[in-house]
Amino acid sequence: MKSQSQLESVTKSPDTILQTYFGFDRFIGHQKEIIQHLISGNDALVLMPTGGGKSLCFQIPSIVRKGTGIVISPLIALMQDQVDDLVQSGIRASFLNSSQSYAESDLVEKAFTSGELDLLYVAPERLLTDRFLQLLEQTTIALFAIDETHCVSQWGHDFRPDYIGLSILQRRFPDIPRIALTATADSVTRKEIITKLGLTGARQFISSFDRPNIRYQVKLKNQPKQQLLDFIRYEQEDNSGIVYCLSRKKVEETARFLCDQGLTALPYHAGMEPDVRLKHQRRFVQEEGIIMVATIAFGMGIDKPDVRFVAHLDLPKSLEAYYQETGRAGRDGGKAVAWMVYSLSDVIMLRKMLESSEADEQFKRIEKLKLDTLLGFCETTECRRQVMLNYFDEELKQACGNCDTCLEPIKTWDGTEVARKALSCVYRTGQKFGARYLTDVLLGISNDRIDRFNHDQLSTYGIGTELNADEWQSVFRQLIAADLLNIDLTGFGGFKLTPKCKPVLKGEKQVLFRKDPVKKSRQKVKPGIKSQVWKNPEDEGKWEKLRILRLKLAKELGVPAYAVFKDDTLKDMIHMQPKTLGEMAEISGVGKKKLMSFGDIFLKELASF
Ligand code: ADP
Ligand code: ZN
């Protein structure tokens, strides 16, 4: 017999569960439809961006339906946090994975088979054991939720062979509803999920992939570490964030640099000892205001809702990768920033890495295309969000107003004449030199190399004095982004003309360039996120105090800080100043269980202000 839940009086309608357990007023996006669809026993495929609210889509039906909801997730390290969060909300959840002792998992299994769990999280390899499949057959199952479903796809980047085995669920448990969820946007992966998991009959719920709370900022690299430091100091002080670097060495250096500047930064990459890595990950998730400096080894499924920024010191390898990586910011819906610096030499380096890799030609061609698309995104003069969503076959009708090109529109200039000079200089010097040398020739500079090649005799020598060296650098970058120049990767990375050059050289086609913004002096940096949040200066002090209290409680319970209350919930407390438990219960994110556990303590703290 299923034992009584901790919240006995709860009638099991999705709306009351939403309010009593989670403390939320209303469903968002497709949540309600999806939940109804599952409660009625149907299958669903859910595509929602990170932070879209996927978890409730299977958590609530698991509570409503008879039996236990089985959640299959590849992310063992996260199960504990997810379960902690649920238990804090009064939901009977547990997990089974290889991190537990035999005795621990035995206890969980007993609770499961005697019907005491609403939700059970398991890794796919555990689910697929004969023993566990038998347990499933003997127990009442509410539904199967397959999280991070794109792991079944070989096209995507997170392929996990165990996921293929999950097709067994359909055959062995045809009457139990399945819900497959992912934040991957591309249609090839979607098709593969449907065929591999036998979800042809499942209804598809596809949400917009826009993440309106993330502000995109892409800048030219000049002094990357200093730029990063300024960004964090002026816009993100005390916030949690992730800084991505390409190499392990750079991860270490950057983390050290930030620590030397008095910030709390931790490195994370695949070359570190596993226990140190895990320790850093746990600190990042559980504490606040930690900056994780990492390679892309860090990321998939990092379930921390209050990451306020993701910074890229190096270019990711595609626009999909950029979307996924930046998507780790702002899952709680609060303001967040995706910040990136890039330079032409980054692009050249990535192309060289690709060229010298062992991969086959077909793969290299696809990867080069992806990199070009990313460069196009960096160089765009249009709304970045429009460019990105367009890439995912989604149309955003109006410019977003929340990216750097919207906020500070890029000025363009007619660069037709300048482009012709640059291209003919490439041609006349034999298509084997890079931006620096070509700039020297255009500016008419004399040096040994130019003398040696007699390039001071060329018609293009000294014809480009209307621009300075930085401006020529920008021109060459944009010529590459516009596919008018190609980088020759077989030699020393010199530039070659592409077929698209012809109409430009003949003067038949206009070329528009973006004006690179003038480097700002540091004092002029606009006030960022932090200073915008607090209208009253004294609120900031209250905020700090509530955060300290939250961290103290979280530490005592051994759970992440956000499992006590999320940032927005604390902010609402400051704004609404509840005086009674009844008023406290009105605040979004305060469910019954949390009200009982933490209501009084927080009321007392609020009263002390
Ligand atoms: P995903 O798994 O899609 O990345 P989550 O399920 O983790 O997203 O939800 C993201 C955040 O949104 C969480 O902090 C969650 O508590 C919050 N959330 C989800 N549904 C609602 C809702 N109906 N009302 C308010 N907040 C919600
Ligand atoms: Zn925009």
XYZ file of C-alpha atoms and ligand atoms in Angstrom:
637
model
C 0.000 0.000 0.000
C 1.207 3.462 -0.809
C 1.913 5.265 2.444
C 0.599 8.751 3.049
C 2.598 11.627 1.712
C 3.978 14.157 4.137
C 1.388 16.659 3.051
C -1.687 14.664 3.823
C -4.378 17.120 2.976
C -3.197 17.699 -0.569
C -5.770 16.867 -3.177
C -3.924 15.641 -6.158
C -4.761 18.077 -8.917
C -1.820 19.507 -10.871
C -2.714 23.054 -9.818
C -2.811 22.314 -6.113
C 0.413 20.339 -6.335
C 2.053 23.259 -8.108
C 1.018 25.560 -5.295
C 1.425 23.378 -2.236
C 4.668 21.609 -3.079
C 6.436 24.063 -5.351
C 4.885 27.318 -4.230
C 4.225 28.540 -7.783
C 1.048 30.277 -8.967
C 0.765 29.139 -12.533
C 2.223 26.839 -15.122
C 4.505 28.244 -17.765
C 4.726 27.453 -21.477
C 3.417 23.999 -22.377
C 3.731 22.605 -18.848
C 0.037 22.240 -18.172
C -0.771 20.536 -21.474
C 2.136 18.158 -21.127
C 1.166 17.252 -17.578
C -2.448 16.546 -18.586
C -1.292 14.519 -21.558
C 0.833 12.267 -19.330
C -1.713 11.957 -16.570
C -4.065 10.596 -19.216
C -1.497 7.929 -19.992
C 0.018 9.204 -23.259
C 3.602 9.498 -24.500
C 5.288 12.844 -25.114
C 8.444 14.264 -26.630
C 9.306 17.580 -25.021
C 11.740 20.062 -26.518
C 12.271 23.015 -24.276
C 15.273 25.223 -23.757
C 17.300 24.958 -20.594
C 15.452 26.692 -17.802
C 12.133 26.178 -19.594
C 10.717 24.149 -16.726
C 11.009 20.587 -17.988
C 11.240 18.922 -14.588
C 7.709 19.743 -13.462
C 6.403 18.075 -16.634
C 7.279 14.659 -15.230
C 7.415 15.413 -11.517
C 3.774 16.446 -11.200
C 2.308 13.522 -13.201
C 4.464 11.185 -11.097
C 2.807 12.550 -7.968
C -0.681 12.455 -9.452
C -0.531 9.020 -11.035
C -0.525 5.835 -9.046
C 2.950 4.416 -8.430
C 6.453 5.792 -8.848
C 7.770 7.946 -11.690
C 11.090 6.563 -12.943
C 13.441 9.310 -14.125
C 16.332 8.184 -16.295
C 19.221 10.598 -16.270
C 22.856 10.192 -17.355
C 24.077 12.697 -14.804
C 24.885 10.790 -11.674
C 26.560 13.769 -10.029
C 23.330 15.739 -10.237
C 20.864 13.215 -8.926
C 21.684 13.998 -5.347
C 21.021 17.730 -5.834
C 17.768 17.159 -7.688
C 16.536 14.757 -5.061
C 17.589 17.091 -2.221
C 15.640 19.881 -3.867
C 12.511 17.710 -4.152
C 12.753 16.412 -0.608
C 13.002 19.985 0.665
C 9.678 20.593 -1.075
C 8.085 17.605 0.643
C 8.156 15.210 -2.298
C 9.104 11.600 -1.711
C 12.050 11.246 -4.077
C 15.182 9.163 -4.093
C 17.870 7.913 -6.448
C 19.849 4.809 -7.274
C 23.320 4.985 -8.747
C 26.839 3.689 -8.448
C 27.860 6.328 -5.902
C 25.857 4.570 -3.162
C 26.856 1.715 -0.911
C 25.013 -1.579 -1.168
C 23.165 -0.873 2.075
C 22.036 2.552 0.878
C 20.685 1.312 -2.418
C 19.022 -1.610 -0.666
C 17.061 0.827 1.475
C 16.009 2.831 -1.558
C 14.899 -0.311 -3.377
C 12.796 -1.353 -0.425
C 11.112 2.043 -0.262
C 10.492 1.841 -3.990
C 8.964 -1.633 -4.052
C 6.757 -0.901 -1.080
C 5.286 2.095 -2.894
C 6.792 4.838 -0.753
C 8.312 6.894 -3.544
C 6.792 9.441 -5.897
C 9.984 9.688 -7.919
C 13.027 7.522 -8.394
C 16.051 8.734 -10.377
C 18.237 6.073 -11.999
C 21.139 5.972 -14.422
C 20.405 4.109 -17.682
C 22.983 1.396 -17.038
C 21.296 0.544 -13.752
C 17.835 0.574 -15.269
C 18.867 -1.892 -17.946
C 20.088 -4.599 -15.562
C 17.897 -7.714 -15.470
C 17.455 -7.325 -11.779
C 16.141 -3.790 -11.994
C 13.847 -4.576 -14.912
C 12.343 -7.324 -12.777
C 11.857 -4.913 -9.898
C 10.054 -2.588 -12.279
C 7.726 -5.377 -13.302
C 6.790 -6.105 -9.706
C 6.111 -2.497 -8.782
C 3.511 0.057 -9.846
C 5.113 2.562 -12.220
C 3.541 5.965 -12.828
C 5.627 6.849 -15.881
C 9.097 6.766 -17.405
C 10.828 10.101 -17.913
C 13.886 10.013 -20.172
C 15.872 13.149 -19.420
C 18.646 14.477 -21.693
C 17.137 12.297 -24.412
C 19.518 13.603 -27.069
C 22.102 11.233 -25.557
C 20.510 8.561 -27.757
C 21.622 10.422 -30.876
C 24.898 9.712 -32.575
C 24.626 12.937 -34.526
C 24.747 15.090 -31.400
C 27.715 15.494 -29.098
C 26.630 13.633 -25.993
C 26.024 10.163 -27.349
C 25.700 7.490 -24.638
C 25.461 3.899 -25.878
C 23.310 2.899 -22.871
C 20.565 5.189 -24.099
C 20.003 2.981 -27.158
C 18.967 0.195 -24.789
C 16.072 2.313 -23.525
C 14.023 1.210 -26.508
C 13.297 -1.825 -24.334
C 10.855 0.253 -22.270
C 8.370 0.443 -25.081
C 8.445 -3.303 -25.640
C 8.398 -4.403 -22.049
C 6.104 -1.770 -20.574
C 3.804 -0.783 -23.447
C 1.087 0.565 -21.133
C 3.215 2.928 -19.103
C 3.466 6.486 -20.449
C 6.882 7.745 -21.480
C 8.078 11.309 -21.631
C 11.359 12.098 -23.389
C 12.917 15.512 -22.746
C 15.768 17.499 -24.224
C 17.012 21.045 -24.704
C 18.635 20.255 -28.028
C 17.187 22.324 -30.798
C 18.233 20.730 -34.031
C 15.883 18.681 -36.147
C 18.288 15.876 -37.090
C 18.682 14.918 -33.440
C 14.928 15.100 -32.918
C 14.271 12.597 -35.713
C 16.878 10.234 -34.358
C 15.303 10.335 -30.883
C 11.909 9.395 -32.262
C 13.124 6.408 -34.262
C 15.592 5.075 -31.711
C 13.192 5.215 -28.788
C 10.106 4.181 -30.717
C 8.298 7.440 -30.043
C 6.502 7.747 -33.366
C 3.135 7.877 -31.604
C 4.246 10.423 -29.022
C 2.874 13.938 -29.156
C 5.581 16.538 -29.646
C 5.689 19.672 -27.529
C 8.146 22.105 -29.014
C 8.811 25.398 -27.271
C 10.627 28.421 -28.515
C 14.346 28.152 -27.969
C 14.661 31.795 -27.165
C 16.151 32.587 -23.783
C 14.927 36.159 -23.396
C 16.553 36.670 -19.999
C 20.046 36.084 -21.394
C 21.766 39.166 -22.747
C 24.287 38.384 -25.464
C 27.479 40.434 -25.570
C 30.255 39.724 -28.028
C 33.361 41.877 -28.068
C 36.692 42.043 -29.755
C 39.531 40.632 -27.764
C 42.293 43.031 -26.824
C 43.389 42.241 -23.275
C 41.170 39.270 -22.548
C 41.940 38.749 -18.877
C 41.542 42.415 -18.071
C 38.343 42.570 -20.105
C 36.997 39.594 -18.181
C 37.972 41.119 -14.870
C 36.282 44.421 -15.749
C 33.156 42.589 -16.812
C 32.980 40.634 -13.560
C 33.867 43.610 -11.352
C 31.473 46.063 -12.945
C 28.577 43.821 -13.811
C 28.765 40.561 -11.914
C 30.359 41.034 -8.545
C 29.495 38.206 -6.102
C 27.584 36.325 -8.785
C 28.077 32.705 -9.804
C 29.402 32.271 -13.299
C 31.237 30.005 -15.697
C 34.270 31.062 -17.733
C 35.068 28.816 -20.680
C 38.590 28.462 -22.077
C 39.854 26.175 -24.802
C 42.892 24.653 -23.099
C 43.608 23.202 -19.692
C 46.597 25.472 -19.308
C 44.517 28.556 -19.924
C 41.909 27.312 -17.457
C 44.565 27.075 -14.747
C 46.078 30.459 -15.599
C 42.764 32.255 -15.723
C 41.540 30.784 -12.441
C 44.789 31.821 -10.776
C 44.549 35.309 -12.248
C 40.999 35.798 -10.934
C 41.976 34.496 -7.491
C 44.950 36.883 -7.411
C 42.454 39.673 -8.012
C 40.502 38.633 -4.942
C 37.703 36.677 -6.616
C 36.731 33.107 -5.809
C 37.514 31.089 -8.913
C 38.006 27.332 -9.286
C 39.507 25.460 -12.232
C 37.829 22.463 -13.852
C 39.147 20.316 -16.709
C 39.482 16.678 -17.667
C 43.167 16.554 -16.721
C 42.491 17.098 -13.025
C 42.131 14.362 -10.419
C 38.500 13.178 -10.445
C 37.971 13.844 -6.745
C 39.281 17.410 -6.997
C 37.104 17.987 -10.017
C 34.063 16.680 -8.199
C 34.874 18.797 -5.174
C 35.042 21.927 -7.338
C 31.782 21.054 -9.040
C 30.033 20.545 -5.728
C 31.323 23.809 -4.329
C 30.168 25.625 -7.425
C 26.682 24.154 -7.188
C 26.227 24.409 -3.450
C 27.881 27.697 -2.600
C 27.289 31.095 -4.055
C 29.385 33.557 -5.947
C 31.890 31.029 -7.219
C 33.398 31.430 -10.673
C 34.091 28.150 -12.409
C 36.860 28.447 -14.978
C 36.557 25.398 -17.190
C 37.017 23.637 -20.465
C 33.902 22.251 -22.081
C 34.441 19.121 -19.966
C 32.329 21.078 -17.487
C 28.751 21.559 -18.332
C 26.217 19.093 -19.532
C 23.322 19.127 -17.148
C 24.840 21.508 -14.651
C 21.619 22.085 -12.870
C 22.448 25.240 -10.996
C 19.582 27.658 -11.545
C 21.348 30.842 -10.448
C 24.372 30.978 -12.759
C 24.368 34.691 -13.639
C 26.929 34.711 -16.439
C 28.739 32.490 -18.893
C 31.896 34.027 -20.322
C 33.853 32.695 -23.289
C 37.505 33.633 -23.474
C 37.795 31.429 -26.556
C 35.382 30.751 -29.360
C 33.222 27.651 -29.024
C 33.273 25.435 -32.072
C 29.774 26.094 -33.373
C 26.681 28.150 -32.801
C 24.929 25.082 -31.309
C 27.762 24.655 -28.850
C 27.584 28.369 -28.010
C 23.834 28.120 -27.433
C 24.197 25.094 -25.153
C 27.097 26.555 -23.205
C 25.557 29.983 -22.700
C 22.240 28.290 -21.904
C 23.673 27.299 -18.540
C 23.162 30.885 -17.422
C 19.893 32.130 -15.974
C 17.927 28.906 -15.698
C 15.883 30.487 -12.936
C 14.608 33.066 -15.416
C 16.508 35.913 -13.760
C 18.746 38.294 -15.667
C 21.900 36.709 -17.015
C 24.667 37.573 -19.434
C 26.435 35.551 -22.121
C 29.716 37.366 -22.644
C 32.359 36.519 -25.215
C 35.564 37.977 -26.599
C 37.075 36.807 -29.863
C 39.729 37.696 -32.365
C 40.828 36.749 -35.826
C 43.687 34.678 -34.491
C 41.161 32.550 -32.556
C 39.416 31.699 -35.787
C 42.686 30.874 -37.490
C 43.747 28.685 -34.608
C 40.468 26.759 -34.520
C 40.670 26.166 -38.242
C 44.235 24.936 -37.939
C 43.258 22.564 -35.154
C 40.484 21.216 -37.286
C 42.697 20.849 -40.334
C 45.400 18.952 -38.459
C 42.934 16.592 -36.766
C 42.560 12.973 -37.857
C 38.919 13.370 -38.845
C 37.749 12.578 -42.362
C 37.187 15.241 -45.008
C 33.409 15.158 -44.812
C 33.513 15.818 -41.065
C 36.037 18.613 -41.500
C 33.874 20.274 -44.091
C 30.854 20.245 -41.790
C 32.866 21.533 -38.860
C 34.347 24.331 -40.938
C 30.868 25.369 -41.980
C 29.771 25.426 -38.359
C 32.729 27.581 -37.414
C 31.984 29.983 -40.258
C 28.409 30.327 -39.028
C 29.695 31.187 -35.591
C 32.032 33.809 -37.006
C 29.069 35.249 -38.915
C 27.217 35.504 -35.606
C 30.151 37.335 -34.007
C 30.458 39.775 -36.880
C 26.780 40.459 -37.421
C 25.470 44.000 -37.358
C 21.968 42.722 -36.698
C 20.231 41.517 -33.555
C 22.223 38.541 -32.271
C 19.156 36.745 -31.000
C 17.543 36.945 -34.421
C 20.649 35.503 -36.037
C 20.801 32.669 -33.536
C 17.141 31.706 -33.588
C 17.133 31.898 -37.336
C 19.872 29.309 -37.298
C 17.538 27.035 -35.320
C 14.786 27.604 -37.914
C 12.884 29.896 -35.618
C 11.821 33.384 -36.560
C 11.970 36.279 -34.144
C 9.939 39.042 -35.754
C 11.477 41.963 -33.935
C 14.972 42.757 -32.801
C 15.242 41.677 -29.176
C 16.451 44.808 -27.424
C 18.544 42.657 -25.100
C 21.783 42.017 -26.959
C 24.744 44.301 -27.541
C 23.920 45.040 -31.173
C 20.379 46.047 -30.179
C 21.496 48.099 -27.196
C 24.345 49.826 -28.967
C 23.560 49.559 -32.655
C 26.579 48.885 -34.807
C 27.431 51.593 -37.273
C 28.323 50.412 -40.724
C 30.376 52.064 -43.419
C 30.740 51.532 -47.133
C 33.907 49.522 -47.431
C 33.730 48.688 -51.114
C 36.847 50.636 -52.047
C 38.805 49.461 -49.033
C 37.776 45.850 -49.671
C 39.046 46.101 -53.240
C 42.372 47.422 -52.029
C 42.690 44.623 -49.475
C 41.714 41.896 -51.918
C 44.025 43.088 -54.648
C 46.842 43.324 -52.118
C 46.210 39.667 -51.248
C 46.328 38.813 -54.931
C 49.444 40.816 -55.786
C 51.454 39.426 -52.904
C 50.738 35.877 -54.103
C 47.947 34.780 -51.699
C 50.281 33.507 -49.020
C 50.390 36.234 -46.357
C 48.295 36.980 -43.310
C 46.694 40.139 -41.958
C 49.747 41.696 -40.341
C 52.001 41.553 -43.383
C 49.261 42.673 -45.734
C 48.555 45.633 -43.480
C 52.228 46.630 -43.571
C 52.173 46.576 -47.369
C 48.945 48.581 -47.535
C 50.319 51.159 -45.110
C 53.576 51.408 -47.087
C 55.791 50.394 -44.194
C 59.365 49.389 -44.937
C 60.825 46.355 -43.253
C 63.137 43.437 -44.075
C 60.429 41.104 -45.220
C 58.859 43.589 -47.584
C 62.326 44.398 -48.968
C 63.124 40.742 -49.469
C 59.989 40.127 -51.519
C 60.306 43.481 -53.332
C 56.763 44.220 -52.351
C 57.472 47.942 -52.130
C 57.369 47.785 -55.914
C 53.731 46.652 -55.991
C 50.882 48.870 -57.075
C 49.146 48.188 -53.751
C 52.123 49.307 -51.655
C 51.132 52.259 -49.505
C 47.647 52.673 -50.978
C 45.837 52.104 -47.680
C 46.880 54.965 -45.437
C 43.285 56.061 -44.866
C 42.979 53.349 -42.206
C 45.223 52.515 -39.277
C 46.589 49.058 -38.478
C 43.706 48.159 -36.110
C 41.180 49.136 -38.735
C 42.873 47.012 -41.371
C 42.821 44.113 -38.936
C 39.082 44.585 -38.608
C 38.704 44.716 -42.392
C 40.522 41.426 -42.890
C 38.465 39.774 -40.158
C 35.272 40.844 -41.818
C 36.442 39.783 -45.251
C 36.926 36.304 -43.824
C 33.565 36.363 -42.092
C 31.953 37.394 -45.383
C 33.694 34.499 -47.126
C 35.597 36.827 -49.443
C 38.861 35.486 -48.104
C 39.813 32.005 -47.081
C 42.586 30.968 -44.735
C 45.109 28.680 -46.386
C 45.684 26.005 -43.797
C 48.145 23.926 -45.753
C 50.832 26.604 -45.419
C 51.291 29.328 -42.804
C 47.722 30.503 -42.670
C 47.966 33.056 -45.495
C 44.790 34.427 -47.070
C 43.412 33.285 -50.417
C 40.724 34.843 -52.565
C 37.410 33.016 -52.871
C 35.132 32.941 -55.936
C 32.901 35.491 -54.199
C 35.615 38.137 -54.679
C 35.043 38.636 -58.370
C 32.079 41.039 -58.286
C 33.756 42.999 -55.484
C 37.031 43.374 -57.357
C 35.146 44.431 -60.451
C 33.321 47.053 -58.431
C 29.940 45.413 -59.053
C 29.163 44.602 -55.463
C 29.016 46.844 -52.431
C 30.663 45.775 -49.190
C 29.462 47.055 -45.820
C 31.730 46.884 -42.800
C 30.898 47.272 -39.159
C 32.632 50.024 -37.269
C 34.423 48.395 -34.381
C 33.442 50.215 -31.228
C 36.119 52.471 -29.832
C 37.744 50.956 -26.782
C 36.049 52.390 -23.718
C 37.966 53.756 -20.828
C 37.205 51.765 -17.742
C 35.364 54.383 -15.762
C 32.730 54.623 -18.418
C 31.503 51.053 -18.075
C 27.753 51.194 -17.642
C 26.289 50.028 -14.378
C 25.463 46.409 -14.848
C 23.057 43.861 -13.538
C 24.020 44.146 -9.932
C 23.387 47.837 -9.489
C 20.157 47.672 -11.452
C 18.469 45.205 -9.162
C 18.279 47.291 -6.011
C 16.252 50.437 -6.078
C 16.886 51.114 -2.394
C 20.495 50.949 -1.335
C 19.565 49.339 1.994
C 17.968 46.416 0.153
C 21.375 45.268 -0.894
C 22.345 44.762 2.747
C 19.158 42.817 3.381
C 19.860 40.681 0.371
C 23.318 39.861 1.715
C 21.872 38.924 5.102
C 19.206 36.664 3.622
C 21.810 34.979 1.486
C 24.006 34.332 4.487
C 21.070 32.836 6.368
C 20.183 30.677 3.384
C 23.736 29.408 3.063
C 23.881 28.594 6.757
C 20.663 26.552 6.576
C 21.769 24.834 3.377
C 25.086 23.855 4.958
C 23.332 22.430 8.007
C 21.098 20.338 5.776
C 23.865 19.464 3.329
C 21.862 20.695 0.328
C 22.527 23.362 -2.322
C 21.626 26.921 -1.309
C 18.902 27.138 -3.967
C 17.170 24.086 -2.475
C 16.338 26.282 0.529
C 14.974 29.194 -1.530
C 15.812 30.464 -5.007
C 17.189 33.972 -5.590
C 13.890 35.331 -6.850
C 12.112 34.066 -3.763
C 14.569 35.933 -1.515
C 14.167 39.056 -3.620
C 10.390 38.857 -3.319
C 10.753 38.618 0.452
C 12.674 41.890 0.435
C 10.136 43.603 -1.784
C 6.992 42.235 -0.157
C 8.209 42.227 3.452
C 5.929 39.462 4.764
C 5.078 39.736 8.445
C 3.152 36.490 8.955
C 3.404 32.918 7.734
C 0.271 33.553 5.690
C 1.949 36.434 3.867
C 5.085 34.389 3.470
C 3.102 31.619 1.784
C 2.032 34.099 -0.907
C 5.578 34.425 -2.170
C 6.472 32.487 -5.311
C 8.708 29.523 -4.478
C 7.393 29.076 -0.926
C 5.523 25.779 -0.812
C 3.930 24.236 2.263
C 6.916 22.182 3.300
C 9.379 25.042 2.935
C 7.012 27.314 4.813
C 7.064 24.852 7.700
C 10.824 24.319 7.587
C 12.076 27.850 6.996
C 9.155 30.273 7.310
C 9.718 31.313 10.901
C 13.476 31.680 10.592
C 13.174 33.955 7.599
C 10.353 35.988 9.139
C 12.551 36.598 12.141
C 15.444 37.713 9.978
C 13.154 40.015 7.978
C 11.743 41.509 11.165
C 15.255 42.361 12.329
C 15.825 44.715 9.384
P 14.884 22.730 -17.274
O 14.996 21.334 -16.708
O 13.953 22.818 -18.434
O 16.198 23.361 -17.542
P 13.836 23.330 -14.684
O 12.786 22.309 -14.628
O 15.091 23.097 -13.916
O 14.194 23.644 -16.183
O 13.181 24.730 -14.272
C 13.909 25.924 -14.360
C 13.520 26.872 -13.252
O 12.199 27.350 -13.425
C 13.555 26.227 -11.881
O 14.170 27.143 -10.998
C 12.104 25.984 -11.559
O 11.875 25.979 -10.169
C 11.421 27.153 -12.250
N 10.039 26.854 -12.648
C 9.601 25.782 -13.344
N 8.265 25.826 -13.535
C 7.833 26.972 -12.946
C 6.542 27.606 -12.806
N 5.436 27.057 -13.292
N 6.491 28.781 -12.131
C 7.619 29.334 -11.630
N 8.852 28.800 -11.744
C 8.969 27.631 -12.387
Zn 18.979 41.819 -30.111
